[in-house]
Coordinates of C-alpha atoms in Angstrom, one line a residue:
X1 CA -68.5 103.4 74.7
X2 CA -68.1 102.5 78.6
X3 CA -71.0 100.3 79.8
X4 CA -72.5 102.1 83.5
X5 CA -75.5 101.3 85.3
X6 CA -76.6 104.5 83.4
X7 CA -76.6 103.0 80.2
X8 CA -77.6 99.3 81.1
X9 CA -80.2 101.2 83.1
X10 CA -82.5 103.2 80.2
X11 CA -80.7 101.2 77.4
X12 CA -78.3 104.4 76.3
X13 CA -75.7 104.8 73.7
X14 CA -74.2 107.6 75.9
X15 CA -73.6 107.9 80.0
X16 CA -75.2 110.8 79.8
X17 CA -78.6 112.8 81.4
X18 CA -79.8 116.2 79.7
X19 CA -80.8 118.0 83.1
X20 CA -84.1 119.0 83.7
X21 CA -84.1 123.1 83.3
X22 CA -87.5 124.2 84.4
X23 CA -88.5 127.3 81.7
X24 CA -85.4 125.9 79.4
X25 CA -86.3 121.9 78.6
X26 CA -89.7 121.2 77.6
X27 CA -90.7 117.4 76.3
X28 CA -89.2 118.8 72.6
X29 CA -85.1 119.1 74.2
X30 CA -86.0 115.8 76.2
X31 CA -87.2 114.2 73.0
X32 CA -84.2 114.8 71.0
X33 CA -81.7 114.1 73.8
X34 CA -83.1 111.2 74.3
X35 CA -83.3 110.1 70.8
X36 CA -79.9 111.0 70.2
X37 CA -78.9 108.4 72.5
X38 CA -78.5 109.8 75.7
X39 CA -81.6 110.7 78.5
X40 CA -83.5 113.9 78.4
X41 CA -85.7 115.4 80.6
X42 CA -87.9 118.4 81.2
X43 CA -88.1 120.4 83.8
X44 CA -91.2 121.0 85.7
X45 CA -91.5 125.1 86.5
X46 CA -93.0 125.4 89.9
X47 CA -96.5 126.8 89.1
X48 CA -96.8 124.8 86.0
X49 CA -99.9 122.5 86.1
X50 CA -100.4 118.5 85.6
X51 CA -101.9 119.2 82.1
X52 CA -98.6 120.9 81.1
X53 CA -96.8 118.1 82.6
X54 CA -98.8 115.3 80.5
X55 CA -98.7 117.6 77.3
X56 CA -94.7 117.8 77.7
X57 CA -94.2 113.8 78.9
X58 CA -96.4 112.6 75.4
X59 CA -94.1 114.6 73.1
X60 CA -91.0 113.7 75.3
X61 CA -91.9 110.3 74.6
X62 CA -92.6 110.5 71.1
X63 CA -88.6 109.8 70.4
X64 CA -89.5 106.3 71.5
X65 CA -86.8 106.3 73.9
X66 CA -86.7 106.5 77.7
X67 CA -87.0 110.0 79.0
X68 CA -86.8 111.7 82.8
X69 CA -88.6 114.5 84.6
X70 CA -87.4 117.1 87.3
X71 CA -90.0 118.1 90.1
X72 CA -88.9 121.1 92.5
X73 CA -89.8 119.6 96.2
X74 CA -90.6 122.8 97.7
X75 CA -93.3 123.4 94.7
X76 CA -94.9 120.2 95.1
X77 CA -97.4 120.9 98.1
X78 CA -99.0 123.5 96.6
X79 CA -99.2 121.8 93.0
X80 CA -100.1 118.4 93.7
X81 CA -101.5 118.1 89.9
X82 CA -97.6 117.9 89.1
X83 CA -96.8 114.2 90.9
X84 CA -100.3 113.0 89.8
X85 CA -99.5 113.8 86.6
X86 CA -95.7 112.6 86.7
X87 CA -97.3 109.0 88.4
X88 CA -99.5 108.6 85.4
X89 CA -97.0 109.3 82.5
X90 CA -94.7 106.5 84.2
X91 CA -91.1 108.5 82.7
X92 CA -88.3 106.2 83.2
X93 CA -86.5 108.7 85.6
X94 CA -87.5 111.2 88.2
X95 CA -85.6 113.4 89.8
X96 CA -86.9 115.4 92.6
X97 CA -84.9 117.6 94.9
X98 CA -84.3 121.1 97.0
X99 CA -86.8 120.7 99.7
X100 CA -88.2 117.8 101.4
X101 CA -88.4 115.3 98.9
X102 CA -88.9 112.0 101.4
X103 CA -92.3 111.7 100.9
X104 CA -92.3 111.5 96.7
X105 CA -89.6 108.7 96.8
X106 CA -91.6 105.4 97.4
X107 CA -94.9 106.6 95.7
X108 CA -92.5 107.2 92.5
X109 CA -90.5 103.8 93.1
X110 CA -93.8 101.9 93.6
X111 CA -95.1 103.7 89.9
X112 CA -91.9 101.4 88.8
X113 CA -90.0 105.2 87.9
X114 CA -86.5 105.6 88.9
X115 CA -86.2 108.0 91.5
X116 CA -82.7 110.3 91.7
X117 CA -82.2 113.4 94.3
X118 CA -79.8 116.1 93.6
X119 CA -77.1 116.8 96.2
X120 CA -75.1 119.6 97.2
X121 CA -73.1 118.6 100.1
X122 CA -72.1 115.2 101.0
X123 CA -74.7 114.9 104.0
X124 CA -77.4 115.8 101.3
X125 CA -76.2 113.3 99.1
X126 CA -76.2 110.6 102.6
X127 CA -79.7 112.1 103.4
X128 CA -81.0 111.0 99.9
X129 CA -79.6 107.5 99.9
X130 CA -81.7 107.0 103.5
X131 CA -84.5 108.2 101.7
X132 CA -84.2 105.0 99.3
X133 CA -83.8 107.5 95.8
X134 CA -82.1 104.9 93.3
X135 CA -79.3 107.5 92.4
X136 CA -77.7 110.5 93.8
X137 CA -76.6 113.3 91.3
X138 CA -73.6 115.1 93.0
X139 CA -74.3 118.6 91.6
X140 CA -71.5 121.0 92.3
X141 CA -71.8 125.1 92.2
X142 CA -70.8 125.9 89.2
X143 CA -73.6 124.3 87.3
X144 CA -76.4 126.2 86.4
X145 CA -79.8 126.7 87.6
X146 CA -80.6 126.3 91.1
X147 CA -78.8 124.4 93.8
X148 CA -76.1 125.1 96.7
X149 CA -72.6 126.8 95.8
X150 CA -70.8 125.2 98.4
X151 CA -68.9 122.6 97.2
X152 CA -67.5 122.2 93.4
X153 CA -67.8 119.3 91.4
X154 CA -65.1 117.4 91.6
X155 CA -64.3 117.4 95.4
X156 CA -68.2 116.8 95.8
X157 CA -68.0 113.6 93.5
X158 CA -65.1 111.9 95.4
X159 CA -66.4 112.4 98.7
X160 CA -70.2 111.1 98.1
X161 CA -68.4 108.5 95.7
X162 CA -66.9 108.0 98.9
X163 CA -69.7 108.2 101.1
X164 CA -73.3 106.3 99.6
X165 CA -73.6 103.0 98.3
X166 CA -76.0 103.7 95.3
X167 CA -74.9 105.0 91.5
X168 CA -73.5 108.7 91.4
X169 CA -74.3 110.8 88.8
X170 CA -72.2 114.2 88.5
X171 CA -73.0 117.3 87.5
X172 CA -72.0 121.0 87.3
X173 CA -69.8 122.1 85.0
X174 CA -70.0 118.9 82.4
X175 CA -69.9 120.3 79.0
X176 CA -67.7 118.6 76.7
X177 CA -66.4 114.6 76.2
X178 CA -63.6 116.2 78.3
X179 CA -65.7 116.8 81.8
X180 CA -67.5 113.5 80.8
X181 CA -64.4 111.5 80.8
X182 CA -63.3 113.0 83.6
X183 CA -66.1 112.0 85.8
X184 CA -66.6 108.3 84.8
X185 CA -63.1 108.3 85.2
X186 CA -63.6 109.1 88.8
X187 CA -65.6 106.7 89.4
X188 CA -69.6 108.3 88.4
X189 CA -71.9 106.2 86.6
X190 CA -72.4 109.4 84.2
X191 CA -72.9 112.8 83.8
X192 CA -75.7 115.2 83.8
X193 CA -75.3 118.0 81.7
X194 CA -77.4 121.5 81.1
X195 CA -75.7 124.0 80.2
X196 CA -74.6 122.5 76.8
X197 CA -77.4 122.0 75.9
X198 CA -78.3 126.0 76.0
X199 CA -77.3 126.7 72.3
X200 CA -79.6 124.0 70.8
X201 CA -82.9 124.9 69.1
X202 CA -84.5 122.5 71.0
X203 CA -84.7 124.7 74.2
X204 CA -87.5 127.0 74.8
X205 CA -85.1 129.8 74.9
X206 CA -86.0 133.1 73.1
X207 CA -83.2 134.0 69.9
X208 CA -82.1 137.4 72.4
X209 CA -81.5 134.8 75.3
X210 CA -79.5 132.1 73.2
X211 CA -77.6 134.8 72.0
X212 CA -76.7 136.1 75.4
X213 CA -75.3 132.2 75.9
X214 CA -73.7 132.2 72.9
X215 CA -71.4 135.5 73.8
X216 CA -71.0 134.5 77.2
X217 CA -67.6 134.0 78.6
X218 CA -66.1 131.7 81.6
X219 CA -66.7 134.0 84.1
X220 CA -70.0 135.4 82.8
X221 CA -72.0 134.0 85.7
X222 CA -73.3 135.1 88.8
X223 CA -74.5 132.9 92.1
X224 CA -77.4 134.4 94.1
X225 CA -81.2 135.3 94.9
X226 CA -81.5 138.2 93.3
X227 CA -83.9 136.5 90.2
X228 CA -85.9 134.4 93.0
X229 CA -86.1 137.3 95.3
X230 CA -87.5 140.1 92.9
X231 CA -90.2 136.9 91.6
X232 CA -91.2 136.5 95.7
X233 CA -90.4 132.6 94.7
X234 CA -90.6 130.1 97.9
X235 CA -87.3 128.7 96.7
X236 CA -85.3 127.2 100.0
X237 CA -83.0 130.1 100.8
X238 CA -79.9 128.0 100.8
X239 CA -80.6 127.4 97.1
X240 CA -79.6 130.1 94.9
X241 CA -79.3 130.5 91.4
X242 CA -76.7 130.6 88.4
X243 CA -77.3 133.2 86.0
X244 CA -75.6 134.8 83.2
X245 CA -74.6 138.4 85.1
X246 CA -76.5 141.7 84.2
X247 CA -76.6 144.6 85.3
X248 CA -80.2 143.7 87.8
X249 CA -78.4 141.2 89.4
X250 CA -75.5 144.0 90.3
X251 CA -77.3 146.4 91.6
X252 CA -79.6 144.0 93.8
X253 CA -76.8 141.3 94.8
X254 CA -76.6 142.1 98.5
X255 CA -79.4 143.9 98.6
X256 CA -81.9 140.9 99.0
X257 CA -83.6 142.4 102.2
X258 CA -84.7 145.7 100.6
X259 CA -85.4 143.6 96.7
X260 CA -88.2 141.3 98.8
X261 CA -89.8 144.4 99.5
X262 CA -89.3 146.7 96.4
X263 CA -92.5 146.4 94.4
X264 CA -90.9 148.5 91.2
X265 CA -88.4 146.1 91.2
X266 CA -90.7 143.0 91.0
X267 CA -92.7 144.9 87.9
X268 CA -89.2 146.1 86.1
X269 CA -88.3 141.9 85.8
X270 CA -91.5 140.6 85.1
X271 CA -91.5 143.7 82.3
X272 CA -88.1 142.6 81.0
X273 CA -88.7 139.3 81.1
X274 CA -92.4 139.7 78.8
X275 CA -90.0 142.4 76.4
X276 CA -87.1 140.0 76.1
X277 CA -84.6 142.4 78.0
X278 CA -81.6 140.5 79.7
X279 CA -80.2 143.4 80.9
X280 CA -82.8 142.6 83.7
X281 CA -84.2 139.4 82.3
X282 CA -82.4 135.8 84.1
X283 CA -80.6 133.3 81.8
X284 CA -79.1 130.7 83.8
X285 CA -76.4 128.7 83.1
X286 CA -73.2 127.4 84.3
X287 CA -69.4 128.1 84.6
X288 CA -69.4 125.9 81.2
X289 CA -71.1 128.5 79.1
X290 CA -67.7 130.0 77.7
X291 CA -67.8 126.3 76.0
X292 CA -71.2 127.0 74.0
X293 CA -69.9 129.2 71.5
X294 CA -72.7 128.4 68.5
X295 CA -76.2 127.1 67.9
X296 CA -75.9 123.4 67.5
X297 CA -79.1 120.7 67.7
X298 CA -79.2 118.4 70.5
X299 CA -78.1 115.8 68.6
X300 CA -75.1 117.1 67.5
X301 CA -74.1 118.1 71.6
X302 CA -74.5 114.1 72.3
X303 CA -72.6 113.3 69.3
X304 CA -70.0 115.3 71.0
X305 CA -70.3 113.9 74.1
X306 CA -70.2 110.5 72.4
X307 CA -66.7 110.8 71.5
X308 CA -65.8 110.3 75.5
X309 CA -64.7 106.6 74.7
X310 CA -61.7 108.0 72.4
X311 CA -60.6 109.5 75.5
X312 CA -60.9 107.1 77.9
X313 CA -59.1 104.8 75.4
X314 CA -56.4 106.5 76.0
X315 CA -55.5 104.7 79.5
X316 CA -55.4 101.7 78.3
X317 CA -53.4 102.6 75.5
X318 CA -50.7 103.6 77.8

């Protein structure tokens, strides 16, 4: 297995982070990422509150192993339980991004927690190394979740390998051993990887959401607002979100204007999300969801991942 500053880092078997998917990765998928041998976090939703936070960090850390959290920015000023909480849990890796994340790094660093920003351009990824995070994670669109859809992966990676000093991590569109290889091949000290993780009982996800993963195809995705829209969330407007398509997200893609003002709308998604209807209902994921094709544990997805070293054998083979 190839030795990075990932894996000398948090002591892994695998260059590999589970990302932090807020409403997706609770301290149960963190747990068994990270005792699979690779890093798991959870992901902090933006009203959660610190108690939530604590409760997930104590049963991510019941693996034993180190484990990470991911804080929004932009949600932080209005729920400052979520750092305080963070601060006192002391996880081994914190990533906080989209939104003004400068003033989280050096409280974090000084709780001795290492701090990584995600980045969606180059200049973000330059912005975060100024503000002294200890690794940038070059994200490109077609991951999942939320972040920018400007750039893809793998032009993103060279250039910030290019342009910062500190470890790289890349992610958006990582699924297999394959995307992993390809990556530390490049030059990254890892990967960061979410959307395989979306068939594993481990998530929170309910059975009718999984198995709208499990069916989905290459190009099942959508980029937009639509989801944070129709929710009147305070995301940053030049991060959108990558969902599974449905038929909401068609009829209000475009329409953002009229959706931020459409109260039936609002009620029809918060309805279809309590009834478990992804017509309307958001699943996010990424580009790599046509590569999730059953219901595996975590442990088995890092196993899989795991068997990157047979490929990158291969160059020196040759």
């Amino acid at each position: 297995m190839p030795r990075t500053w990932l894996t000398d880092r948090f002591g892994l078997d695998v260059p590999l982070v589970g990302a932090p998917m807020a409403g997706v990765s609770d301290g149960r998928l963190a747990a068994a990422v990270s005792a699979a041998g690779a890093l798991g976090m959870f992901g902090v939703p933006a009203n959660a509150p610190g108690s939530w936070v604590a409760e997930q960090a104590a049963v991510a850390a019941g693996s034993g192993r180190p484990y990470g959290v991911g804080l929004m920015a932009w949600a932080l000023p209005d729920s400052p339980g979520q750092l305080e909480a963070v601060l006192a849990a002391r996880p081994a890796l914190v990533s906080v991004s989209y939104g003004d994340f400068r003033p989280y790094v050096e409280p974090l660093r000084a709780a001795g927690i290492t701090v990584a920003a995600q980045a969606g351009t180059t200049e973000e990824a330059l912005a975060a190394e100024r503000a002294g995070v200890d690794v940038v994670v070059a994200r490109g669109g077609e991951g999942g979740g939320h972040g920018r859809d400007e750039v893809a992966t793998l032009p993103l990676l060279q250039s910030v390998l290019d342009a910062v000093k500190v470890p790289v991590l890349a992610a958006g569109g990582i699924a297999t051993a394959r995307g992993l290889a390809a990556v530390l091949a490049a030059g990254a000290e890892g990967g960061w990887a979410g959307t395989a993780f979306l068939g594993c009982a481990e998530t929170t996800l309910a059975g009718p959401a999984r198995a709208r993963v499990l069916a989905a195809g290459e190009t099942g995705t959508a980029y937009g607002r639509v989801f944070d829209v129709a929710q009147r969330l305070a995301w940053p407007p030049e991060y959108g979100g990558r969902a599974l398509r449905n038929t909401f997200f068609d009829r209000w893609h475009g329409k953002e204007e009229e959706l931020s003002e459409d109260e039936e709308a609002r009620a029809e998604l918060t309805a279809a999300r309590r009834d478990g209807d992804y017509d309307a209902a958001y699943v996010y994921a990424g580009q790599a969801v046509g590569m999730v094709r059953r219901e595996r544990p975590a442990a088995e997805v890092v196993a899989g991942f795991a068997t990157v070293d047979e490929l990158l054998s291969r160059f020196n083979r040759h």
